[in-house]
Amino acid sequence: MADAVTRRQVFSGSPYEQPFAYCRAVRTGDTITVAGTAPIEADGSSTPGDAGAQADRCFALIFKAIEDLGGRGADIVRTRMFITDPADAEAVGAAHGRWLAIARPAATMVVVSALLRPEWKIEIEADAIVGGESECSG
């Protein structure tokens, strides 16, 4: 009989978590999967500012969720960034670089027609593997 894998969840307080039945992140074994993370403040309002400021808020929420599940930002192995304006790619890429310079995950940035709230310029997903050693080549 296989060992049961423990499943742990964390919530960020997003106003969408309860009605849409999801959590900010789930850890099963050494893998942490972080849901699409939008620039939402603690009071439920949207983070003001440009796409770079909104990306910083998304990364702060992502890092907190991973840390709450026993991981670190350096454990992030994959990110997916959804932007609504291709002109924001540089600002979002710069934020990605500030937060993930050590981890250097595989990353995708996609332009989409809209996000859930019209003021959102960015939404980010992330995956992490806890406890692995990082080695970059190239």
mmCIF file with all atom_site columns, N, CA and C in Angstrom, residues 15-57:
data_model
loop_
_atom_site.group_PDB
_atom_site.id
_atom_site.type_symbol
_atom_site.label_atom_id
_atom_site.label_alt_id
_atom_site.label_comp_id
_atom_site.label_asym_id
_atom_site.label_entity_id
_atom_site.label_seq_id
_atom_site.pdbx_PDB_ins_code
_atom_site.Cartn_x
_atom_site.Cartn_y
_atom_site.Cartn_z
_atom_site.occupancy
_atom_site.B_iso_or_equiv
_atom_site.pdbx_formal_charge
_atom_site.auth_seq_id
_atom_site.auth_comp_id
_atom_site.auth_asym_id
_atom_site.auth_atom_id
_atom_site.pdbx_PDB_model_num
ATOM 1   N N  . PRO A 1 15 ? -11.165 37.839 -1.984  1.00 0.00 ? 15 PRO A N  1
ATOM 2   C CA . PRO A 1 15 ? -12.619 37.742 -1.930  1.00 0.00 ? 15 PRO A CA 1
ATOM 3   C C  . PRO A 1 15 ? -13.189 36.657 -2.841  1.00 0.00 ? 15 PRO A C  1
ATOM 4   N N  . TYR A 1 16 ? -12.355 36.078 -3.694  1.00 0.00 ? 16 TYR A N  1
ATOM 5   C CA . TYR A 1 16 ? -12.820 35.055 -4.630  1.00 0.00 ? 16 TYR A CA 1
ATOM 6   C C  . TYR A 1 16 ? -12.595 33.628 -4.126  1.00 0.00 ? 16 TYR A C  1
ATOM 7   N N  . GLU A 1 17 ? -11.756 33.452 -3.102  1.00 0.00 ? 17 GLU A N  1
ATOM 8   C CA . GLU A 1 17 ? -11.429 32.100 -2.640  1.00 0.00 ? 17 GLU A CA 1
ATOM 9   C C  . GLU A 1 17 ? -12.660 31.332 -2.156  1.00 0.00 ? 17 GLU A C  1
ATOM 10  N N  . GLN A 1 18 ? -13.463 31.915 -1.318  1.00 0.00 ? 18 GLN A N  1
ATOM 11  C CA . GLN A 1 18 ? -14.638 31.217 -0.777  1.00 0.00 ? 18 GLN A CA 1
ATOM 12  C C  . GLN A 1 18 ? -15.691 30.943 -1.849  1.00 0.00 ? 18 GLN A C  1
ATOM 13  N N  . PRO A 1 19 ? -16.196 31.958 -2.553  1.00 0.00 ? 19 PRO A N  1
ATOM 14  C CA . PRO A 1 19 ? -17.273 31.679 -3.508  1.00 0.00 ? 19 PRO A CA 1
ATOM 15  C C  . PRO A 1 19 ? -16.837 30.836 -4.706  1.00 0.00 ? 19 PRO A C  1
ATOM 16  N N  . PHE A 1 20 ? -15.562 30.918 -5.082  1.00 0.00 ? 20 PHE A N  1
ATOM 17  C CA . PHE A 1 20 ? -15.090 30.154 -6.236  1.00 0.00 ? 20 PHE A CA 1
ATOM 18  C C  . PHE A 1 20 ? -14.453 28.821 -5.823  1.00 0.00 ? 20 PHE A C  1
ATOM 19  N N  . ALA A 1 21 ? -14.406 28.551 -4.514  1.00 0.00 ? 21 ALA A N  1
ATOM 20  C CA . ALA A 1 21 ? -13.929 27.275 -3.950  1.00 0.00 ? 21 ALA A CA 1
ATOM 21  C C  . ALA A 1 21 ? -12.501 26.928 -4.382  1.00 0.00 ? 21 ALA A C  1
ATOM 22  N N  . TYR A 1 22 ? -11.584 27.829 -4.072  1.00 0.00 ? 22 TYR A N  1
ATOM 23  C CA . TYR A 1 22 ? -10.169 27.537 -4.321  1.00 0.00 ? 22 TYR A CA 1
ATOM 24  C C  . TYR A 1 22 ? -9.343  28.134 -3.195  1.00 0.00 ? 22 TYR A C  1
ATOM 25  N N  . CYS A 1 23 ? -8.076  27.769 -3.160  1.00 0.00 ? 23 CYS A N  1
ATOM 26  C CA . CYS A 1 23 ? -7.150  28.327 -2.177  1.00 0.00 ? 23 CYS A CA 1
ATOM 27  C C  . CYS A 1 23 ? -6.000  29.001 -2.919  1.00 0.00 ? 23 CYS A C  1
ATOM 28  N N  . ARG A 1 24 ? -5.209  29.786 -2.208  1.00 0.00 ? 24 ARG A N  1
ATOM 29  C CA . ARG A 1 24 ? -4.069  30.467 -2.826  1.00 0.00 ? 24 ARG A CA 1
ATOM 30  C C  . ARG A 1 24 ? -3.033  29.460 -3.307  1.00 0.00 ? 24 ARG A C  1
ATOM 31  N N  . ALA A 1 25 ? -2.744  28.454 -2.461  1.00 0.00 ? 25 ALA A N  1
ATOM 32  C CA . ALA A 1 25 ? -1.725  27.479 -2.837  1.00 0.00 ? 25 ALA A CA 1
ATOM 33  C C  . ALA A 1 25 ? -1.994  26.143 -2.159  1.00 0.00 ? 25 ALA A C  1
ATOM 34  N N  . VAL A 1 26 ? -1.500  25.082 -2.803  1.00 0.00 ? 26 VAL A N  1
ATOM 35  C CA . VAL A 1 26 ? -1.622  23.720 -2.296  1.00 0.00 ? 26 VAL A CA 1
ATOM 36  C C  . VAL A 1 26 ? -0.235  23.087 -2.312  1.00 0.00 ? 26 VAL A C  1
ATOM 37  N N  . ARG A 1 27 ? 0.083   22.392 -1.217  1.00 0.00 ? 27 ARG A N  1
ATOM 38  C CA . ARG A 1 27 ? 1.323   21.618 -1.176  1.00 0.00 ? 27 ARG A CA 1
ATOM 39  C C  . ARG A 1 27 ? 0.977   20.145 -1.056  1.00 0.00 ? 27 ARG A C  1
ATOM 40  N N  . THR A 1 28 ? 1.510   19.359 -1.970  1.00 0.00 ? 28 THR A N  1
ATOM 41  C CA . THR A 1 28 ? 1.423   17.907 -1.895  1.00 0.00 ? 28 THR A CA 1
ATOM 42  C C  . THR A 1 28 ? 2.850   17.394 -2.027  1.00 0.00 ? 28 THR A C  1
ATOM 43  N N  . GLY A 1 29 ? 3.320   16.690 -0.996  1.00 0.00 ? 29 GLY A N  1
ATOM 44  C CA . GLY A 1 29 ? 4.712   16.266 -1.001  1.00 0.00 ? 29 GLY A CA 1
ATOM 45  C C  . GLY A 1 29 ? 5.623   17.478 -1.026  1.00 0.00 ? 29 GLY A C  1
ATOM 46  N N  . ASP A 1 30 ? 6.558   17.481 -1.970  1.00 0.00 ? 30 ASP A N  1
ATOM 47  C CA . ASP A 1 30 ? 7.507   18.587 -2.093  1.00 0.00 ? 30 ASP A CA 1
ATOM 48  C C  . ASP A 1 30 ? 7.066   19.649 -3.097  1.00 0.00 ? 30 ASP A C  1
ATOM 49  N N  . THR A 1 31 ? 5.892   19.469 -3.688  1.00 0.00 ? 31 THR A N  1
ATOM 50  C CA . THR A 1 31 ? 5.422   20.373 -4.732  1.00 0.00 ? 31 THR A CA 1
ATOM 51  C C  . THR A 1 31 ? 4.393   21.357 -4.189  1.00 0.00 ? 31 THR A C  1
ATOM 52  N N  . ILE A 1 32 ? 4.620   22.638 -4.502  1.00 0.00 ? 32 ILE A N  1
ATOM 53  C CA . ILE A 1 32 ? 3.660   23.695 -4.152  1.00 0.00 ? 32 ILE A CA 1
ATOM 54  C C  . ILE A 1 32 ? 3.170   24.307 -5.457  1.00 0.00 ? 32 ILE A C  1
ATOM 55  N N  . THR A 1 33 ? 1.846   24.370 -5.596  1.00 0.00 ? 33 THR A N  1
ATOM 56  C CA . THR A 1 33 ? 1.214   24.980 -6.761  1.00 0.00 ? 33 THR A CA 1
ATOM 57  C C  . THR A 1 33 ? 0.454   26.206 -6.281  1.00 0.00 ? 33 THR A C  1
ATOM 58  N N  . VAL A 1 34 ? 0.796   27.361 -6.849  1.00 0.00 ? 34 VAL A N  1
ATOM 59  C CA . VAL A 1 34 ? 0.152   28.621 -6.461  1.00 0.00 ? 34 VAL A CA 1
ATOM 60  C C  . VAL A 1 34 ? -0.829  29.022 -7.560  1.00 0.00 ? 34 VAL A C  1
ATOM 61  N N  . ALA A 1 35 ? -2.064  29.264 -7.151  1.00 0.00 ? 35 ALA A N  1
ATOM 62  C CA . ALA A 1 35 ? -3.125  29.661 -8.080  1.00 0.00 ? 35 ALA A CA 1
ATOM 63  C C  . ALA A 1 35 ? -2.810  30.998 -8.729  1.00 0.00 ? 35 ALA A C  1
ATOM 64  N N  . GLY A 1 36 ? -3.534  31.282 -9.786  1.00 0.00 ? 36 GLY A N  1
ATOM 65  C CA . GLY A 1 36 ? -3.433  32.594 -10.401 1.00 0.00 ? 36 GLY A CA 1
ATOM 66  C C  . GLY A 1 36 ? -3.590  33.667 -9.332  1.00 0.00 ? 36 GLY A C  1
ATOM 67  N N  . THR A 1 37 ? -2.586  34.535 -9.240  1.00 0.00 ? 37 THR A N  1
ATOM 68  C CA . THR A 1 37 ? -2.527  35.527 -8.167  1.00 0.00 ? 37 THR A CA 1
ATOM 69  C C  . THR A 1 37 ? -2.613  36.913 -8.781  1.00 0.00 ? 37 THR A C  1
ATOM 70  N N  . ALA A 1 38 ? -3.682  37.590 -8.430  1.00 0.00 ? 38 ALA A N  1
ATOM 71  C CA . ALA A 1 38 ? -3.922  38.938 -8.941  1.00 0.00 ? 38 ALA A CA 1
ATOM 72  C C  . ALA A 1 38 ? -3.488  39.965 -7.904  1.00 0.00 ? 38 ALA A C  1
ATOM 73  N N  . PRO A 1 39 ? -3.362  41.217 -8.306  1.00 0.00 ? 39 PRO A N  1
ATOM 74  C CA . PRO A 1 39 ? -2.924  42.270 -7.392  1.00 0.00 ? 39 PRO A CA 1
ATOM 75  C C  . PRO A 1 39 ? -4.042  42.741 -6.463  1.00 0.00 ? 39 PRO A C  1
ATOM 76  N N  . ILE A 1 40 ? -4.299  41.937 -5.430  1.00 0.00 ? 40 ILE A N  1
ATOM 77  C CA . ILE A 1 40 ? -5.358  42.243 -4.476  1.00 0.00 ? 40 ILE A CA 1
ATOM 78  C C  . ILE A 1 40 ? -4.737  42.638 -3.140  1.00 0.00 ? 40 ILE A C  1
ATOM 79  N N  . GLU A 1 41 ? -5.194  43.737 -2.592  1.00 0.00 ? 41 GLU A N  1
ATOM 80  C CA . GLU A 1 41 ? -4.740  44.197 -1.284  1.00 0.00 ? 41 GLU A CA 1
ATOM 81  C C  . GLU A 1 41 ? -5.495  43.457 -0.176  1.00 0.00 ? 41 GLU A C  1
ATOM 82  N N  . ALA A 1 42 ? -5.028  43.595 1.048   1.00 0.00 ? 42 ALA A N  1
ATOM 83  C CA . ALA A 1 42 ? -5.625  42.898 2.190   1.00 0.00 ? 42 ALA A CA 1
ATOM 84  C C  . ALA A 1 42 ? -7.104  43.243 2.380   1.00 0.00 ? 42 ALA A C  1
ATOM 85  N N  . ASP A 1 43 ? -7.499  44.448 1.991   1.00 0.00 ? 43 ASP A N  1
ATOM 86  C CA . ASP A 1 43 ? -8.905  44.852 2.148   1.00 0.00 ? 43 ASP A CA 1
ATOM 87  C C  . ASP A 1 43 ? -9.784  44.438 0.965   1.00 0.00 ? 43 ASP A C  1
ATOM 88  N N  . GLY A 1 44 ? -9.202  43.714 -0.003  1.00 0.00 ? 44 GLY A N  1
ATOM 89  C CA . GLY A 1 44 ? -9.959  43.258 -1.164  1.00 0.00 ? 44 GLY A CA 1
ATOM 90  C C  . GLY A 1 44 ? -9.918  44.199 -2.343  1.00 0.00 ? 44 GLY A C  1
ATOM 91  N N  . SER A 1 45 ? -9.350  45.371 -2.151  1.00 0.00 ? 45 SER A N  1
ATOM 92  C CA . SER A 1 45 ? -9.232  46.319 -3.261  1.00 0.00 ? 45 SER A CA 1
ATOM 93  C C  . SER A 1 45 ? -8.078  45.898 -4.174  1.00 0.00 ? 45 SER A C  1
ATOM 94  N N  . SER A 1 46 ? -8.046  46.475 -5.347  1.00 0.00 ? 46 SER A N  1
ATOM 95  C CA . SER A 1 46 ? -6.968  46.199 -6.292  1.00 0.00 ? 46 SER A CA 1
ATOM 96  C C  . SER A 1 46 ? -5.767  47.086 -6.003  1.00 0.00 ? 46 SER A C  1
ATOM 97  N N  . THR A 1 47 ? -4.593  46.547 -6.200  1.00 0.00 ? 47 THR A N  1
ATOM 98  C CA . THR A 1 47 ? -3.363  47.314 -6.029  1.00 0.00 ? 47 THR A CA 1
ATOM 99  C C  . THR A 1 47 ? -3.333  48.431 -7.069  1.00 0.00 ? 47 THR A C  1
ATOM 100 N N  . PRO A 1 48 ? -3.143  49.670 -6.642  1.00 0.00 ? 48 PRO A N  1
ATOM 101 C CA . PRO A 1 48 ? -3.058  50.765 -7.616  1.00 0.00 ? 48 PRO A CA 1
ATOM 102 C C  . PRO A 1 48 ? -1.695  50.758 -8.306  1.00 0.00 ? 48 PRO A C  1
ATOM 103 N N  . GLY A 1 49 ? -1.613  51.490 -9.375  1.00 0.00 ? 49 GLY A N  1
ATOM 104 C CA . GLY A 1 49 ? -0.324  51.672 -10.032 1.00 0.00 ? 49 GLY A CA 1
ATOM 105 C C  . GLY A 1 49 ? -0.206  50.917 -11.333 1.00 0.00 ? 49 GLY A C  1
ATOM 106 N N  . ASP A 1 50 ? 1.017   50.956 -11.850 1.00 0.00 ? 50 ASP A N  1
ATOM 107 C CA . ASP A 1 50 ? 1.279   50.341 -13.144 1.00 0.00 ? 50 ASP A CA 1
ATOM 108 C C  . ASP A 1 50 ? 1.452   48.830 -13.013 1.00 0.00 ? 50 ASP A C  1
ATOM 109 N N  . ALA A 1 51 ? 1.702   48.175 -14.139 1.00 0.00 ? 51 ALA A N  1
ATOM 110 C CA . ALA A 1 51 ? 1.831   46.722 -14.155 1.00 0.00 ? 51 ALA A CA 1
ATOM 111 C C  . ALA A 1 51 ? 2.999   46.243 -13.301 1.00 0.00 ? 51 ALA A C  1
ATOM 112 N N  . GLY A 1 52 ? 4.070   47.031 -13.219 1.00 0.00 ? 52 GLY A N  1
ATOM 113 C CA . GLY A 1 52 ? 5.209   46.659 -12.376 1.00 0.00 ? 52 GLY A CA 1
ATOM 114 C C  . GLY A 1 52 ? 4.829   46.627 -10.902 1.00 0.00 ? 52 GLY A C  1
ATOM 115 N N  . ALA A 1 53 ? 4.101   47.642 -10.447 1.00 0.00 ? 53 ALA A N  1
ATOM 116 C CA . ALA A 1 53 ? 3.644   47.684 -9.050  1.00 0.00 ? 53 ALA A CA 1
ATOM 117 C C  . ALA A 1 53 ? 2.675   46.549 -8.773  1.00 0.00 ? 53 ALA A C  1
ATOM 118 N N  . GLN A 1 54 ? 1.793   46.278 -9.722  1.00 0.00 ? 54 GLN A N  1
ATOM 119 C CA . GLN A 1 54 ? 0.848   45.180 -9.540  1.00 0.00 ? 54 GLN A CA 1
ATOM 120 C C  . GLN A 1 54 ? 1.570   43.833 -9.535  1.00 0.00 ? 54 GLN A C  1
ATOM 121 N N  . ALA A 1 55 ? 2.593   43.672 -10.371 1.00 0.00 ? 55 ALA A N  1
ATOM 122 C CA . ALA A 1 55 ? 3.369   42.430 -10.375 1.00 0.00 ? 55 ALA A CA 1
ATOM 123 C C  . ALA A 1 55 ? 4.083   42.247 -9.040  1.00 0.00 ? 55 ALA A C  1
ATOM 124 N N  . ASP A 1 56 ? 4.635   43.322 -8.487  1.00 0.00 ? 56 ASP A N  1
ATOM 125 C CA . ASP A 1 56 ? 5.288   43.227 -7.172  1.00 0.00 ? 56 ASP A CA 1
ATOM 126 C C  . ASP A 1 56 ? 4.314   42.717 -6.119  1.00 0.00 ? 56 ASP A C  1
ATOM 127 N N  . ARG A 1 57 ? 3.062   43.206 -6.155  1.00 0.00 ? 57 ARG A N  1
ATOM 128 C CA . ARG A 1 57 ? 2.060   42.738 -5.192  1.00 0.00 ? 57 ARG A CA 1
ATOM 129 C C  . ARG A 1 57 ? 1.756   41.252 -5.410  1.00 0.00 ? 57 ARG A C  1
#
